[in-house]
Tab-separated table of C-alpha atoms and ligand atoms in Angstrom:
chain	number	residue	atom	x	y	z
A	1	UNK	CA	125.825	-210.198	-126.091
A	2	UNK	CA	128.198	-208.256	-124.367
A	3	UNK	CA	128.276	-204.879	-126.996
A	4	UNK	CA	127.322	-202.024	-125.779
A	5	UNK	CA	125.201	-199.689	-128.005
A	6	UNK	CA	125.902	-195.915	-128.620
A	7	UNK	CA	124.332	-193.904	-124.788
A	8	UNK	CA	122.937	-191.555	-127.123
A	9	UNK	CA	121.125	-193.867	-129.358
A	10	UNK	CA	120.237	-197.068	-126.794
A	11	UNK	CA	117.722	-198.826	-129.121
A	12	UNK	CA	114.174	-199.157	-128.849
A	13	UNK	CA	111.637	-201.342	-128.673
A	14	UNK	CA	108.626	-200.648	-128.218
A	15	UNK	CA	105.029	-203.311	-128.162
A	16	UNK	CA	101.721	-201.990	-129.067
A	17	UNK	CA	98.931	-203.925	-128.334
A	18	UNK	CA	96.437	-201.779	-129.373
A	19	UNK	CA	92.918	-202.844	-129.121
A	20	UNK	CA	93.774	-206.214	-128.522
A	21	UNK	CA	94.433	-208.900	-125.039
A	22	UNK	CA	91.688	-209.213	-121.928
A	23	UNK	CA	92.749	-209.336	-117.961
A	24	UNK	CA	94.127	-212.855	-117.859
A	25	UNK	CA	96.075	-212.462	-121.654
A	26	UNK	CA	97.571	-209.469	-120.532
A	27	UNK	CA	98.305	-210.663	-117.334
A	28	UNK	CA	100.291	-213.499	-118.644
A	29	UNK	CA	102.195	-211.636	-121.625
A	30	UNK	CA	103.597	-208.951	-118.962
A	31	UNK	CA	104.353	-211.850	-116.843
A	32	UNK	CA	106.273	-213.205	-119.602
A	33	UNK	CA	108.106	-210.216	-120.847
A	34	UNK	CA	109.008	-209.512	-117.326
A	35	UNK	CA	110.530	-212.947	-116.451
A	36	UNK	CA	112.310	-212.795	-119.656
A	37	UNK	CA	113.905	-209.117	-119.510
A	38	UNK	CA	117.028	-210.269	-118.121
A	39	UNK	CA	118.061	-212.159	-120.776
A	40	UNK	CA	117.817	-209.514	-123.112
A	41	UNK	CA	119.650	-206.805	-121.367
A	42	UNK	CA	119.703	-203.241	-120.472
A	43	UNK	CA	121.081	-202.715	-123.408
A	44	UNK	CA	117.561	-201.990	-125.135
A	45	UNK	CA	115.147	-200.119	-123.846
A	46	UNK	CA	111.162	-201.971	-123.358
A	47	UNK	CA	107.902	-200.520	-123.439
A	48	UNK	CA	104.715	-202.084	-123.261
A	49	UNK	CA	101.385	-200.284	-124.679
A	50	UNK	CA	98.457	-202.101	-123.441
A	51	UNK	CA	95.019	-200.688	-123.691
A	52	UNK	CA	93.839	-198.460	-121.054
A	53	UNK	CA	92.144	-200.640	-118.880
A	54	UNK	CA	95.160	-202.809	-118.525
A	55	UNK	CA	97.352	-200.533	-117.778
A	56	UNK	CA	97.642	-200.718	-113.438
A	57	UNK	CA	97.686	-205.131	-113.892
A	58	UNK	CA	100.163	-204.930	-116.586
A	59	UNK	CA	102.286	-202.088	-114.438
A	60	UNK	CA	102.147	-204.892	-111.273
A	61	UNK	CA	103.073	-207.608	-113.305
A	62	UNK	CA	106.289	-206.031	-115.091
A	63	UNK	CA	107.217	-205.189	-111.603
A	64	UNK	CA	110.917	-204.542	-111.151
A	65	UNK	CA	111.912	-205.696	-114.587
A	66	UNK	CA	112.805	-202.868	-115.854
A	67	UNK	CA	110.261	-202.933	-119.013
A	68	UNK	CA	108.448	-199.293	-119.109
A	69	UNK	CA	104.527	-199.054	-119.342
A	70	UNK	CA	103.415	-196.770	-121.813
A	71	UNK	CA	99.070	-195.686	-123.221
A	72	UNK	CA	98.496	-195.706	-126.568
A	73	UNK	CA	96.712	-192.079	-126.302
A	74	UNK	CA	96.045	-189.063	-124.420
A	75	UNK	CA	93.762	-185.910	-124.387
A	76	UNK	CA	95.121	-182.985	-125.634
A	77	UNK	CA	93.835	-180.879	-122.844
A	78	UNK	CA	95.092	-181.582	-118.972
A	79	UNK	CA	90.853	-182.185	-117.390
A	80	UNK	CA	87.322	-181.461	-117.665
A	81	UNK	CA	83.969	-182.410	-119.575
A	82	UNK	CA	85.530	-184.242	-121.519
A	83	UNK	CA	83.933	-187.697	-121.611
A	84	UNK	CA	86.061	-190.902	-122.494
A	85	UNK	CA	89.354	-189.070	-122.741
A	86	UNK	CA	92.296	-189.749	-120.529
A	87	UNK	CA	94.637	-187.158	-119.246
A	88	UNK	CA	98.444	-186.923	-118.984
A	89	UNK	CA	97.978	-186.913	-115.257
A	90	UNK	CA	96.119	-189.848	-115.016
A	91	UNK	CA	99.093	-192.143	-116.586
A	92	UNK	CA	101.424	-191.107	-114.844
A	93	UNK	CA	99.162	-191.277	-111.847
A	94	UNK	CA	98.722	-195.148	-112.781
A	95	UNK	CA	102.576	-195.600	-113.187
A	96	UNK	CA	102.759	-195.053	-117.070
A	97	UNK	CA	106.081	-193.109	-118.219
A	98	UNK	CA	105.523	-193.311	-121.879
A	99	UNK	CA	102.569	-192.488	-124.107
A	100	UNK	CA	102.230	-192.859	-128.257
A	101	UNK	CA	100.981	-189.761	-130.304
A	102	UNK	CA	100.195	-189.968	-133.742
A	103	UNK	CA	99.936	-193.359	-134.526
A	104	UNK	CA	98.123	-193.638	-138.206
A	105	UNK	CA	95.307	-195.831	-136.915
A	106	UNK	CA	94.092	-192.429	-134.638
A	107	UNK	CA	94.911	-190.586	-137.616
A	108	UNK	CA	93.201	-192.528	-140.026
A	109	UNK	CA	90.607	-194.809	-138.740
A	110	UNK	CA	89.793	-191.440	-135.923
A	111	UNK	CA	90.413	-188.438	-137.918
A	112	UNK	CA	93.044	-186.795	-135.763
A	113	UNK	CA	94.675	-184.096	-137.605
A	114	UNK	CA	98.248	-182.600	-137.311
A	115	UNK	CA	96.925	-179.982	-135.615
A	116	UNK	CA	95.736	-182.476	-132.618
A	117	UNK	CA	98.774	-184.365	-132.714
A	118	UNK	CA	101.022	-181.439	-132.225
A	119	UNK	CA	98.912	-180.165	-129.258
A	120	UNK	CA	98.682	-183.744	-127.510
A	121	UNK	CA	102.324	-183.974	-127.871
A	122	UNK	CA	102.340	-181.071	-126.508
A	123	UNK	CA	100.285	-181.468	-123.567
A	124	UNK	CA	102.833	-185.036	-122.833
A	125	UNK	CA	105.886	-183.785	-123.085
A	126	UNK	CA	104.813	-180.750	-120.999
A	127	UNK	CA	103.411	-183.350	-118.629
A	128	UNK	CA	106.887	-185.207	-118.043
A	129	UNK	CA	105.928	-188.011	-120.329
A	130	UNK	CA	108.107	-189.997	-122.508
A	131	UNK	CA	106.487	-189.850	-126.237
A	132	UNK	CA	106.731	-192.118	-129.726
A	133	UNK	CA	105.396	-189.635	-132.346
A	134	UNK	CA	104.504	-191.858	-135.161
A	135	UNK	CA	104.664	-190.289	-138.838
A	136	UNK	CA	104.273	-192.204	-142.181
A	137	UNK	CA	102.714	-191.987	-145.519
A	138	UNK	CA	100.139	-194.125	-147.684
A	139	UNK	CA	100.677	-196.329	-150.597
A	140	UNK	CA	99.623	-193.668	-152.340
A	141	UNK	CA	101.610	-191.190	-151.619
A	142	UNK	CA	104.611	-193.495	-151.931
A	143	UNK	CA	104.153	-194.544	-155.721
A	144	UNK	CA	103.783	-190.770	-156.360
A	145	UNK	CA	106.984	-190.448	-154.876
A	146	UNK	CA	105.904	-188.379	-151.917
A	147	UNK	CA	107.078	-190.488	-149.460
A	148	UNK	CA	109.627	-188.102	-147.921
A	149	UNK	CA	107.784	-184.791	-147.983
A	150	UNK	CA	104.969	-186.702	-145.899
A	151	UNK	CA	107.281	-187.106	-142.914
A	152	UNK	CA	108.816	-184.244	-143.213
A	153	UNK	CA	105.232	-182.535	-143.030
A	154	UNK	CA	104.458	-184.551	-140.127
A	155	UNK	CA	107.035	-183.907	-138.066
A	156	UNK	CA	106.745	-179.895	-139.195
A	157	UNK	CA	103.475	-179.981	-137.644
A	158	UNK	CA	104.320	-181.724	-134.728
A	159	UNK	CA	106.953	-180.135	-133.571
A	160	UNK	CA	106.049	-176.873	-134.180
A	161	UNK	CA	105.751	-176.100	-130.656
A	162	UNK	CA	108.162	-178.500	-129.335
A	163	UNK	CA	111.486	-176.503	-127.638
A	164	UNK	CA	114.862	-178.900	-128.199
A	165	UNK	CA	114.801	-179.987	-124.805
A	166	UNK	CA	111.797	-181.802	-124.802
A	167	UNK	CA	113.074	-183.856	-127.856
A	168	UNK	CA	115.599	-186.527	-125.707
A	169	UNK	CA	111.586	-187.789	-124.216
A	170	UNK	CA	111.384	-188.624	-127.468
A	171	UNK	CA	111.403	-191.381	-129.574
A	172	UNK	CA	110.178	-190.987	-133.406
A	173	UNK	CA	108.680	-193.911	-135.049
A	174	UNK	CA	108.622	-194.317	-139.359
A	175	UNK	CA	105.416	-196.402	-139.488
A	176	UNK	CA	104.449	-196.233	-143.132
A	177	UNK	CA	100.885	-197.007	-143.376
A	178	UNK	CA	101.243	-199.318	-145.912
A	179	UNK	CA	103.435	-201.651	-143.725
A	180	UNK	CA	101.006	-201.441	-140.843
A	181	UNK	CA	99.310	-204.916	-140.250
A	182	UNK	CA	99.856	-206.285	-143.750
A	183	UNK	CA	102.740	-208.440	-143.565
A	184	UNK	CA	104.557	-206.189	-145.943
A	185	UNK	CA	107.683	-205.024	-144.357
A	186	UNK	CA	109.431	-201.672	-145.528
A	187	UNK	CA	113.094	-202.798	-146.964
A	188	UNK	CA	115.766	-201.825	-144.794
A	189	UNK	CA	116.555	-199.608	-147.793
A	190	UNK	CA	113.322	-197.929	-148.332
A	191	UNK	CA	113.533	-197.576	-143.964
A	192	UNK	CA	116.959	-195.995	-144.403
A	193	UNK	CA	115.557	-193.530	-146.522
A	194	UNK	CA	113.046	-192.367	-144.563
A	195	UNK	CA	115.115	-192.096	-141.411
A	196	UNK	CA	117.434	-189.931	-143.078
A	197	UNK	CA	114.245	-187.623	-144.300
A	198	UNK	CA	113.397	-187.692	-140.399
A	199	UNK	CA	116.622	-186.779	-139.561
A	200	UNK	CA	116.975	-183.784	-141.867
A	201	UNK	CA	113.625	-182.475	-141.075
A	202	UNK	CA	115.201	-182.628	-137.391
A	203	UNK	CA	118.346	-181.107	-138.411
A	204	UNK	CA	116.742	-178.435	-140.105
A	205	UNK	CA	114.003	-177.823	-137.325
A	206	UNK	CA	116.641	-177.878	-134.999
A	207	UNK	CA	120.386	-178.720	-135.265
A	208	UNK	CA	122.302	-181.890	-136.694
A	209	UNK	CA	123.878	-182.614	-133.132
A	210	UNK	CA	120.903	-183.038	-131.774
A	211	UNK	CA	119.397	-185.098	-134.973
A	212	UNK	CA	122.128	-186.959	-134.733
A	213	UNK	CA	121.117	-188.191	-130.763
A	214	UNK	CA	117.190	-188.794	-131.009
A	215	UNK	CA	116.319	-192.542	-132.197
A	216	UNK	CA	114.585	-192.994	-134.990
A	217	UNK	CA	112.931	-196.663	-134.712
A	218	UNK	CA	111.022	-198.747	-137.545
A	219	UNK	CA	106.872	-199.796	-137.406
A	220	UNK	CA	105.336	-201.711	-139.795
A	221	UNK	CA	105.050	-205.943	-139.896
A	222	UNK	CA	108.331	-206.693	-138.009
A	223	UNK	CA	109.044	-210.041	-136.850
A	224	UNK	CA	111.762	-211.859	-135.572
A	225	UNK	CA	112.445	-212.974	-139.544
A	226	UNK	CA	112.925	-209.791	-140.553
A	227	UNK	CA	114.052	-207.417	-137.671
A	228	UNK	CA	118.090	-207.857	-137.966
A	229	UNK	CA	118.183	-206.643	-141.338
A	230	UNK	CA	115.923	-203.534	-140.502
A	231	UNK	CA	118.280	-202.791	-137.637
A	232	UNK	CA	121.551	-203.399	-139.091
A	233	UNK	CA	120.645	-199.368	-141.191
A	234	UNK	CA	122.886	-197.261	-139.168
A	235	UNK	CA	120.302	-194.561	-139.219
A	236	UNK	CA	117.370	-197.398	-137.347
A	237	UNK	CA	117.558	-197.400	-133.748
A	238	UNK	CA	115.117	-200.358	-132.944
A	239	UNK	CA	111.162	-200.675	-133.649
A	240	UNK	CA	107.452	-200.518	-132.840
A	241	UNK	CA	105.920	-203.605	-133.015
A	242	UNK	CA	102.370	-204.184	-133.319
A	243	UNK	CA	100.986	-208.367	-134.104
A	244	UNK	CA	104.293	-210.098	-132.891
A	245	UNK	CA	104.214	-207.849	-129.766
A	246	UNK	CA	101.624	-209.807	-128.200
A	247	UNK	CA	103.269	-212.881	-128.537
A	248	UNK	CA	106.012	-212.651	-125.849
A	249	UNK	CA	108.779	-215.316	-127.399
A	250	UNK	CA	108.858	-212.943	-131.155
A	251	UNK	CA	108.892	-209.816	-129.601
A	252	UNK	CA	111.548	-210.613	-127.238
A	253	UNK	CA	113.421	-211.620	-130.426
A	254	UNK	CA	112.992	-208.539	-131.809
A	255	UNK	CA	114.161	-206.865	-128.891
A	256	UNK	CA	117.256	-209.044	-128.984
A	257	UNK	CA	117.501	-208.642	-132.532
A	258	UNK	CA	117.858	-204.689	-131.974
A	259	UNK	CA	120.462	-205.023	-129.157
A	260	UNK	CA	122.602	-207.357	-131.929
A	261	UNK	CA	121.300	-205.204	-135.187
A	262	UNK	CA	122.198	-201.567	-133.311
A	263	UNK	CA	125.374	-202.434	-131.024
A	264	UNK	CA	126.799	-204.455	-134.172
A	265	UNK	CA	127.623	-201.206	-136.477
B	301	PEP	C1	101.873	-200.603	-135.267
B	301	PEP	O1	100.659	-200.596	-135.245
B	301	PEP	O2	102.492	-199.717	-134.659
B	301	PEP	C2	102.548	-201.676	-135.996
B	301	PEP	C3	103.790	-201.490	-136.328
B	301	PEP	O3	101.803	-202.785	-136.292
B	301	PEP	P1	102.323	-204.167	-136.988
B	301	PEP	O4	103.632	-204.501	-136.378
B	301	PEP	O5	101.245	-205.159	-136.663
B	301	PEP	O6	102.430	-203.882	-138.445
């Protein structure tokens, strides 16, 4: 595994855990992951979301592997009365260099608008963090077709305040909704298209160069089955992985998959 992948494009992986491990589980899948790195590579960058209160034990046990500790959320504003939120400062105070905004569980299941999303991106990226903004549609607004305009909405809205040098701390994940803990995985065709609506709503936001240079990475049901063929589309540049990231042996297949799928174009 020798290939080395595009220094503009390094794929992605990243594992969301969401609501999900306790002290000694997520003590032992870090310790995992971490042990393992090495045989994957630098050739793919790793980041672990664990829930909040795992964040400093999962930090220690990663140690020097070189896999990245990221939150799942933020607060939109930087401190304050603002009870049960966590601040921008605080991660990185506790070691984490990554955060996710606008993942369609907070959007959904916690009615966070666009409007929220764009200022807690915002408040990240202005904070030094690294950020996956996650956009996708519904069923529904894929059988009517509408499957493109949603992203392109989403990232609108997101970006909206976002200058072009805050977008290489960024990594942009296509997570459509229907995907999203089902077991029904996007085909690498209908995941092509939508990272080449991403990319044009980039290119037009910004310019195509620098479209061209900020990953684009795939969310919904991977697993080691089905992540080479998702990462083999020239325009997919690795994945967020929900279920089979908290099972250390398929989510460090997916993360070799992506160093195979992306350096073998
Ligand atoms: C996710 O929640 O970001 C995700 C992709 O979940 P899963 O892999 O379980 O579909």
């Amino acid at each position: 595994m020798t290939r080395v992948p595009s220094r503009t494009r390094r794929p992605f992986v990243g594992g969301n855990w969401k609501m999900n491990s306790d002290r000694a589980s997520a003590h032992d899948l870090a310790s995992s992951l971490a042990r393992a790195a090495s045989s994957v590579g630098d050739g793919v960058e790793i980041v672990v979301f664990p829930p909040y209160p795992y964040l400093d034990l999962v930090r220690a046990a990663l140690g020097e592997s070189g896999i990245a500790l990221g939150a799942q959320d933020l607060s939109s504003e930087p401190n304050g009365a603002l009870t049960g939120e966590v601040s921008a400062e605080m991660l990185l105070d506790i070691g984490a260099t990554w955060v996710l905004v606008g993942h369609s569980e907070r959007r959904q299941k916690l009615g966070e608008s666009d409007g929220l999303v764009a200022d807690k991106l915002v408040m990240a990226l202005e904070s030094g963090l690294h950020v996956v903004l996650c956009v996708g549609e519904t069923l529904e607004e894929r059988n009517a077709g509408r499957e493109s305009a949603i992203v392109e909405r989403q990232i609108g809205a997101a970006l909206a305040n976002i200058p072009p040098t805050h977008l290489e701390r960024m990594v942009i994940a296509y997570e459509p909704i229907w995907a999203i803990g089902t077991g029904v995985v996007a085909t690498p065709k209908d995941a092509a298209g939508a990272h080449a609506a991403i990319r044009e709503a980039l290119a037009s936001r910004y310019d195509s160069a620098l479209a061209r240079e900020t990953r684009i990475v795939y969310g919904g049901s991977l697993a080691p089955g089905n992540a080479k063929a998702l990462f083999a589309e020239s325009g997919v540049d690795g994945g967020l992985v929900g279920g089979a990231s908290l099972k250390a042996s398929d989510f460090l297949a997916i993360c070799s998959a992506a160093m195979i799928g992306v350096g073998a174009r």
